[in-house]
Amino acid sequence: MKKYIWKKIFTGILTIIFSFCFTFFLIRCAPGNPIKILAGTDNPNPELIEHLTIKYGLDKPVSVQFINYLKNILKGDFGYSYISNESVTKLIKERIFPTILLTLTSSILSLVLGTFFGVYAARKVGTCMDKFMCGLSYIIDATPGFWLGMILILIFSSTFNILPTSGMYDIREDYKGAYHVLDVIKHMILPCITLCIIQIPLYFRIARSSVLHIISEDFVLTFRATGMKEDRIFNKYVLRNAIIPTITMFSLSLAFTISGVALIEIVFAWPGMGRLIMDAIKNRDYPLLTGIYLMISISICIVMIITDIVYALIDPRIRYE
Amino acid sequence: MKKQLSLFLVLVLCLGLMVGCTNGGKEVDKVEETSKVNNEENANKPKAGGTFATSISKDPQTYNPCAQADDAAYKVIQNVFNKLVKINGDDKIVPDIAKKWKYSDDGKTLTFHLQENVKWHDGEDFSSQDVKWTFDTILKEKGFASASLSDIEEITCPDENTVIFKLKSPNAGLLGHIAWFGTYIMPKHIYEGTDWLENPANQNPIGTGPFKFVEHKKGESIVIEKNDNYWGDKPYLDKVVYSIIPDENTAFQAFLNGELDDTGSIPPSEANRFDNDPDYVVREKLWPNKLYINFNLRKGNFADKKVREAVAYGIDRDEIFTKALKGIGEKSEYFISPIYDWAINKDVKLPKRDVEKAKKLLEEAGYTADENGMYFSTTMDLFPGFDDVAEVIKANFKDIGIDMDINVMDDPAYDEKVWFGHNYEITMIGGYQGPDISAVASRIASDGPMNIGGYNNPKVDELLKDGLALTTEEERAPIYKEIQEILSEDLPMVYYAEKGAKIPVKVHVKGHPATDAKEKASEGEFTYIWLDK
C-alpha cells in the first residue's frame, strides 16, 4: 500500500511539472502582448511600451524568462500581475473562498440529488416516470448554463423581485454577523440552482446506468434465486457496487472546484476564480495565468491521489495491479 | 339564455373597469402634475445623503490616474482626482482645479490660476508644485498622455496658485489634451522618490476630488465616500458604490429592477426602450467620434484608390445606421464630426449609394468578375463590438461584387495582427476625436498613433500643423475644410456613422452628469447627483 501511494505521488509531481512547462510556453504562444494592452490602443505610447517591456523582462527570449520564473518560484515568489501590480498569491487568495463556496455547495447538492433521481429512475426503469426523467435530463444537458442563468434572473429577480440579480453581497447595506451570512446565502441561491440544474443530469445518468448494469449481473440473479428480499439486495449489494463511477465523477468535479465556473460567475457577477482566469487571459497577464494554472494542476493532482487511495481502500484489487 | 346573460354581465364588468380606469388615470395625472410642481419647487433644494449604486464591467487594475489607460479605473478616478481643466457632458472644456487659464498672444505660454485652499484627502495642502510634479513625471516616466504633451518645454510655478506651461511651439490643441485623459493631478508628497507604477497609493488613491476612495473588493465592488473638505461644490451623496458586473445583460436587469441607480451597460438592442417611459429621462448624446472602415494603404486590394472609392459608393450608410446601429448616433455625411459644425466643408460629402458605379470602379481598377459576379475576396479583421455593422457591410459588399469574410479576434490578437502588425486589408475602428478638432491628427497625420492604415500625405501633415498654431475658429476653419477636401479625394477611410448613445437616467436621480449637471460635471462625475426618493 505504501509503495502504491508513493507511486501515485511521484506520477502526480511529474504531471504537475509537465503541465506547468506546457502552459508556461502555451500562454506565451497566444498572439498579443500584455504590455501593449497595458499601454492602451486608443493612444499608445511607444516609449511607455518600451519602458514596460524592459521592466517586466519581456525583451528577453522565452527560455530566459522561463528560467527566471523557475528561480523565483523556488523562492516561493509567484511574481506580480502585470496589470494590477499586485502579488499573484494575493490575487488568487482573494478569490478562493467565494469560488469554493459556490462550486462545492453546488457539486455536493447535485451529487446528492442527481444520484437520488438516478437510483429512483433505475428502480422504476421502463415506466413513464423513468422515460420522463431521462428525456428531461437530455433537454437540460443541451441547455447552455449562461442562458439558464439569465432566464432565472429574468424570472426570480426581474419579474418576481424575490432574489438579487448578481454579486455576493448587498452593495448598499453593510451587514454584519448572521445577517451577513444570510445575505450571502440569498445571493448564492440563483447561481447555485443554475449550477445544480446543469450538473444533476450528469449524476443522474451515471447513477441510473450503473445501477441498471449491476442489477443485470449474475450475482443479483443468484441472490434473487435464494429468495432474498428485493430491498435488501438493492441496498446492501447493488447500491454499493453501483456507487463507484459516481465517486469518480464527483472527485473529478472536486478537482476542478478551484478553477471555478467562468460563464456562470460572469452572468451572476460572482467574484470567483473563473472570472479571474478569463480576465487574465484577456489581458495576457502571464504571471497571473501561470500562477493560477500551476495552482489548479497541483489541486487536481492532490484530489486525484486522494481518489486513488480511496479506490484502493474500497476495492483491494486496485492496489495489487 | 344563461350564456347570453353571463356574456352581458362580463361586458358590463369590462365597461365598469374601463370607466374606473380612465377616472383613475385622470386622478393619477393630477397627482403627477402636483408632484411635478412640487418637484420643481424642490429642484433648488437637493436632498443630501444616500448611497448611489452603479455598475462597472470589470475590475480597475490600478488607480494611478496618469501612468496607464484603464477604462474601468477611469470611472472611479474622475470622482477621486481633479484635472486642471476637464471635459463636460457637452464635450466643452470647463474649469476643474484651475479656475482660469490663458494662452499668451504668441500661443507659446499657457498660464493656469489654481483654486485656493485645496487639500489632499490625507489632509496635506495642495499646491502648484503638485501640478508641476505631475506633468514632469508624466513626461519623464512616459505616462499615457506623454506623447500628446510632448510640446511642453518647461513648467514653472511663480507662486502657490499659478502654473505656467512654456511650449516648444504654439499648440492650440494642448489644452484639449490636458482636459482629456491621463492628466489628473497626483500627490507629489506621496509619489515623489518612488516608482510610480508600484506605489501602494495605486491601490489606495489619494486625490483632491469630491469623493474619497474607501475600498475595492476585487470582483465585487468599489466604494467611495463624500469628501467633506472638498474645495468645490460639495457632493450630496454619502457614498457611491460601483458594483462589478461583467455581463452587460445582468447589469441591465439589475438597473431595471432597481438594484442599481445607474449603469453604463445598456445592450444596444435595448437602447430605444426608454423613449416613452415616464420613469426615465433619456439623454441623446453625440460624441466627436466617427466610426469608419479603415483600409491598409500599404498593400492588398484596398491600396488602390479606385477600390476604396468603390467601397464608398458600395456601402449603404442608411442600412448600417437603421439596422445595425438601431438609429443611435447619426449617419455620417461629412468628413469631420458634426460637433465641429464651424469647420464642416459642406461641398465635400460622402457619396450616395450607387452599386453600378461601384462595380464600374472595380472594373476600372482592373478586376474582372468571376462566374458568381465576384471581383475579388477579402477578409475584414475586427475586434469584438462591430458584429452587426460587419454583417450589413458584408451584404453590401456582396452587391458590388466583393466577397468578404469577417474575422473577429480578441483584443490582444487583434492588436498584434492589425494595430501593431499592419497585417490586414480592411478593418473598422472608431474613437474619441476631441475635445479639440486638432485631435483628428492622431488618425490622419503620417505619424499619428492611430493612423494604422499608413496614410501619408505631406500636405495634410502641413495643414494639421498650421491648425495647431491658430486659435480662433475663423482662422482655423479654412484649414480643416481643406483637409476634408483632401480626405475625400484620397479616401484613406470611409466614414459611416457618428457614435452616439441614448443614456437613460432614472427620474429619482437628479444632477446626473448626462442630464442636469452636464455643463458642470465630466461624463462620470457624481458630484451633483442627489436622490429624490
Coordinates of N, CA and C in Angstrom, one line a residue, chain A residues 31-33 36-45 47-49 51-52 55 83-86 90-91 94-95 98 150 153-154 157-158 161 163-166 168-169 171-172 265-271 275 279 281-284, chain B residues 51-54 59 61-62 67-69 141-144 146-148 180 195 197-198 203 217-221 239 241 243-247 249-250 253-254 257-261 410 412-413 415-416 419-420 430 432 449-450 533:
Chain A
P31 N -1.3 34.9 -29.6 CA -1.0 36.2 -30.2 C -1.4 37.3 -29.2
G32 N -0.6 38.4 -29.2 CA -0.9 39.5 -28.4 C 0.2 39.7 -27.4
N33 N 0.2 40.9 -26.8 CA 1.3 41.3 -26.0 C 0.8 42.1 -24.8
K36 N 1.4 45.9 -24.6 CA 0.6 46.8 -25.5 C -0.8 47.0 -25.0
I37 N -1.3 46.0 -24.3 CA -2.6 46.1 -23.7 C -2.6 47.1 -22.6
L38 N -1.5 47.0 -21.8 CA -1.4 48.0 -20.7 C -1.4 49.4 -21.2
A39 N -0.6 49.6 -22.3 CA -0.5 51.0 -22.8 C -1.7 51.5 -23.4
G40 N -2.7 50.6 -23.8 CA -3.9 51.0 -24.4 C -3.7 51.2 -25.9
T41 N -4.9 51.1 -26.6 CA -4.7 51.2 -28.1 C -5.2 52.5 -28.6
D42 N -6.0 53.2 -27.8 CA -6.5 54.5 -28.3 C -5.4 55.5 -28.6
N43 N -4.4 55.5 -27.8 CA -3.4 56.4 -27.9 C -2.1 55.8 -27.4
P44 N -1.6 54.7 -28.0 CA -0.5 54.0 -27.4 C 0.8 54.8 -27.5
N45 N 1.6 54.7 -26.4 CA 2.8 55.5 -26.4 C 4.0 54.6 -26.5
E47 N 7.0 54.9 -26.2 CA 8.1 55.0 -25.2 C 7.6 54.2 -23.9
L48 N 6.4 54.3 -23.6 CA 5.9 53.6 -22.4 C 6.0 52.1 -22.7
I49 N 5.6 51.7 -23.9 CA 5.7 50.3 -24.2 C 7.1 49.7 -24.0
H51 N 9.5 51.0 -22.2 CA 9.9 51.1 -20.8 C 9.3 49.9 -20.0
L52 N 8.1 49.5 -20.3 CA 7.4 48.4 -19.5 C 8.0 47.1 -20.0
K55 N 11.1 46.6 -18.2 CA 10.8 46.4 -16.8 C 10.3 45.0 -16.4
I83 N -0.8 43.6 -14.8 CA -1.8 44.6 -15.0 C -2.1 45.4 -13.7
S84 N -2.2 44.7 -12.6 CA -2.5 45.4 -11.3 C -1.3 45.6 -10.4
N85 N -0.2 45.0 -10.8 CA 1.0 45.1 -9.9 C 0.8 44.6 -8.5
E86 N -0.2 43.7 -8.3 CA -0.3 43.1 -7.0 C 0.2 41.7 -7.1
K90 N -1.7 37.0 -3.7 CA -2.8 37.8 -3.0 C -4.0 37.7 -3.9
L91 N -3.8 37.9 -5.2 CA -5.0 37.9 -6.1 C -5.7 36.6 -6.1
E94 N -7.7 36.0 -2.7 CA -9.0 36.8 -2.6 C -10.1 36.0 -3.2
R95 N -9.8 35.2 -4.2 CA -10.9 34.6 -5.0 C -11.2 33.2 -4.5
P98 N -14.8 32.6 -2.2 CA -16.1 32.6 -3.0 C -16.2 31.4 -4.0
M150 N -29.4 33.5 -17.1 CA -30.1 34.7 -17.5 C -31.6 34.6 -17.3
I153 N -32.6 34.8 -13.7 CA -32.6 36.2 -13.3 C -33.8 36.9 -13.7
L154 N -34.2 36.6 -15.0 CA -35.4 37.3 -15.5 C -36.7 36.9 -14.7
S157 N -35.5 37.6 -10.3 CA -35.1 38.9 -9.9 C -36.0 40.0 -10.6
S158 N -36.1 39.9 -11.9 CA -36.8 41.0 -12.6 C -38.3 40.9 -12.5
N161 N -39.0 39.7 -8.4 CA -38.3 40.5 -7.4 C -38.0 39.9 -6.1
L163 N -35.3 37.6 -5.5 CA -33.9 37.3 -5.3 C -33.0 38.3 -6.0
P164 N -31.8 38.6 -5.5 CA -30.9 39.6 -6.1 C -30.4 39.0 -7.5
T165 N -30.1 39.9 -8.4 CA -29.6 39.5 -9.7 C -28.2 39.0 -9.6
S166 N -27.3 39.7 -8.9 CA -25.9 39.4 -9.0 C -25.1 39.8 -7.8
M168 N -22.3 39.1 -4.6 CA -22.2 38.2 -3.4 C -22.8 38.8 -2.2
Y169 N -22.8 40.2 -2.2 CA -23.4 40.9 -1.0 C -24.3 42.0 -1.6
I171 N -24.9 45.5 -2.1 CA -23.9 46.6 -2.1 C -24.3 47.8 -1.4
R172 N -25.6 48.0 -1.1 CA -26.0 49.2 -0.4 C -25.9 49.1 1.1
E265 N -20.1 32.5 -13.3 CA -19.6 33.6 -12.5 C -19.8 34.9 -13.2
I266 N -19.6 34.9 -14.5 CA -19.8 36.2 -15.3 C -21.3 36.6 -15.3
V267 N -22.2 35.7 -15.5 CA -23.6 36.0 -15.6 C -24.1 36.6 -14.2
F268 N -23.6 36.0 -13.1 CA -24.1 36.4 -11.8 C -23.1 37.3 -11.1
A269 N -22.1 37.8 -11.8 CA -21.1 38.7 -11.2 C -20.6 38.1 -9.9
W270 N -20.4 36.8 -9.8 CA -19.8 36.2 -8.6 C -18.3 36.3 -8.7
P271 N -17.7 36.8 -7.5 CA -16.3 37.1 -7.6 C -15.4 35.8 -7.5
R275 N -13.7 34.0 -13.3 CA -13.6 35.3 -13.9 C -12.2 35.8 -13.9
D279 N -10.2 37.1 -17.1 CA -9.6 38.5 -17.2 C -8.1 38.4 -17.5
I281 N -6.6 36.0 -19.0 CA -6.4 35.6 -20.4 C -6.6 36.8 -21.4
K282 N -7.7 37.5 -21.1 CA -8.0 38.7 -22.0 C -6.8 39.7 -21.9
N283 N -6.2 39.8 -20.8 CA -5.1 40.8 -20.6 C -3.7 40.2 -20.9
R284 N -3.7 38.9 -21.2 CA -2.4 38.2 -21.4 C -1.5 38.4 -20.2
Chain B
T51 N -27.0 56.5 -0.7 CA -26.0 55.7 -1.4 C -26.4 55.6 -2.9
F52 N -25.5 55.8 -3.8 CA -25.7 55.8 -5.2 C -25.1 54.5 -5.7
A53 N -25.9 53.6 -6.3 CA -25.3 52.3 -6.8 C -25.2 52.3 -8.3
T54 N -24.1 52.1 -8.8 CA -23.9 52.0 -10.3 C -23.0 50.8 -10.6
D59 N -12.9 44.8 -13.2 CA -12.1 45.4 -12.1 C -11.1 46.4 -12.6
Q61 N -7.6 48.1 -12.6 CA -6.4 47.4 -12.2 C -5.4 48.3 -11.4
T62 N -5.4 49.6 -11.7 CA -4.6 50.5 -11.0 C -5.2 51.8 -10.9
A67 N -0.5 56.9 -15.3 CA 0.5 56.0 -15.8 C 0.0 55.3 -17.1
Q68 N -1.2 54.7 -16.9 CA -1.7 53.8 -18.0 C -3.1 54.1 -18.2
A69 N -3.6 53.7 -19.3 CA -5.1 53.9 -19.6 C -5.8 52.7 -19.1
E141 N 8.4 59.7 -17.0 CA 8.1 58.3 -16.9 C 7.3 57.7 -18.0
K142 N 7.1 58.5 -19.1 CA 6.3 58.1 -20.3 C 4.9 57.7 -19.9
G143 N 4.2 58.5 -19.2 CA 2.8 58.2 -18.8 C 2.0 58.2 -20.1
F144 N 0.7 57.8 -19.9 CA -0.2 57.6 -21.0 C -0.3 58.9 -21.9
S146 N 1.9 61.3 -22.4 CA 3.2 61.9 -22.6 C 3.4 62.3 -24.1
A147 N 2.9 61.4 -25.0 CA 3.1 61.8 -26.4 C 2.4 63.0 -26.8
S148 N 1.1 63.2 -26.3 CA 0.4 64.3 -26.7 C 0.8 65.6 -26.0
W180 N -8.3 66.0 -21.3 CA -8.9 64.7 -21.7 C -8.6 63.6 -20.8
D195 N 8.8 54.5 -7.3 CA 8.4 54.0 -8.6 C 6.9 54.2 -8.7
L197 N 4.8 53.2 -10.7 CA 4.0 52.0 -11.1 C 3.7 51.1 -9.9
E198 N 4.6 51.2 -8.9 CA 4.5 50.3 -7.7 C 4.1 50.9 -6.4
Q203 N -3.2 51.4 -5.3 CA -4.4 50.6 -4.9 C -5.2 51.3 -3.8
K217 N -13.2 45.8 -3.3 CA -13.2 44.3 -3.1 C -13.2 43.7 -4.5
K218 N -12.1 43.0 -4.7 CA -11.8 42.5 -6.1 C -13.0 41.6 -6.6
G219 N -13.5 41.9 -7.7 CA -14.6 41.2 -8.3 C -15.9 41.5 -7.8
E220 N -16.0 42.3 -6.7 CA -17.3 42.6 -6.1 C -17.7 44.1 -6.3
S221 N -17.0 44.9 -5.6 CA -17.4 46.3 -5.6 C -16.3 47.3 -5.2
K239 N -22.3 58.2 -0.2 CA -21.3 57.3 -0.8 C -21.8 56.8 -2.2
V241 N -21.4 53.4 -4.7 CA -20.9 52.0 -4.8 C -20.9 51.6 -6.3
S243 N -20.7 48.5 -8.4 CA -20.8 47.0 -8.4 C -20.2 46.5 -9.7
I244 N -19.3 45.5 -9.5 CA -18.5 45.0 -10.7 C -19.3 43.9 -11.3
I245 N -20.0 44.1 -12.4 CA -20.8 43.1 -13.1 C -20.3 43.0 -14.5
P246 N -19.7 41.8 -14.8 CA -19.1 41.7 -16.1 C -20.1 41.5 -17.2
D247 N -21.2 40.9 -16.9 CA -22.2 40.7 -18.0 C -23.1 41.8 -18.2
N249 N -25.9 42.1 -19.8 CA -27.4 41.8 -19.6 C -27.7 41.7 -18.1
T250 N -26.8 41.2 -17.3 CA -27.1 41.1 -15.9 C -27.2 42.5 -15.3
Q253 N -30.4 44.1 -16.2 CA -31.5 43.6 -15.4 C -31.5 44.3 -14.0
A254 N -30.3 44.4 -13.4 CA -30.1 45.0 -12.1 C -30.5 46.4 -12.1
N257 N -34.5 46.5 -12.3 CA -35.3 46.1 -11.1 C -34.9 46.9 -9.9
G258 N -34.0 48.0 -10.1 CA -33.8 48.9 -9.0 C -32.6 48.6 -8.1
E259 N -31.9 47.5 -8.4 CA -30.7 47.3 -7.6 C -29.7 48.3 -7.8
L260 N -29.6 48.8 -9.1 CA -28.7 49.9 -9.4 C -29.5 51.2 -9.8
D261 N -28.9 52.3 -9.4 CA -29.5 53.6 -9.8 C -29.1 54.0 -11.2
D410 N -10.0 38.4 -30.3 CA -10.0 39.1 -29.1 C -9.0 40.3 -29.2
P412 N -6.2 41.4 -27.7 CA -4.7 41.2 -27.9 C -4.3 40.7 -29.2
A413 N -5.1 39.7 -29.7 CA -4.8 39.1 -31.0 C -5.0 40.1 -32.1
D415 N -4.8 43.4 -31.8 CA -3.7 44.4 -31.7 C -2.4 43.9 -32.4
E416 N -2.1 42.7 -32.1 CA -0.9 42.2 -32.7 C -0.9 42.1 -34.2
W419 N -3.3 46.3 -35.4 CA -2.9 47.6 -34.8 C -1.4 47.8 -34.9
F420 N -0.7 46.8 -34.5 CA 0.8 47.0 -34.5 C 1.4 46.2 -35.7
G430 N -13.1 53.2 -34.4 CA -13.8 54.4 -34.0 C -12.9 55.0 -32.9
Y432 N -12.6 58.5 -29.8 CA -12.8 59.9 -29.4 C -11.9 60.8 -30.3
P449 N -0.6 58.2 -34.0 CA -0.5 56.8 -33.4 C -1.7 55.9 -33.8
M450 N -2.8 56.5 -34.3 CA -4.0 55.7 -34.7 C -4.1 55.6 -36.2
K533 N -36.0 60.5 -3.5 CA -36.9 59.4 -3.2 C -37.1 59.3 -1.7

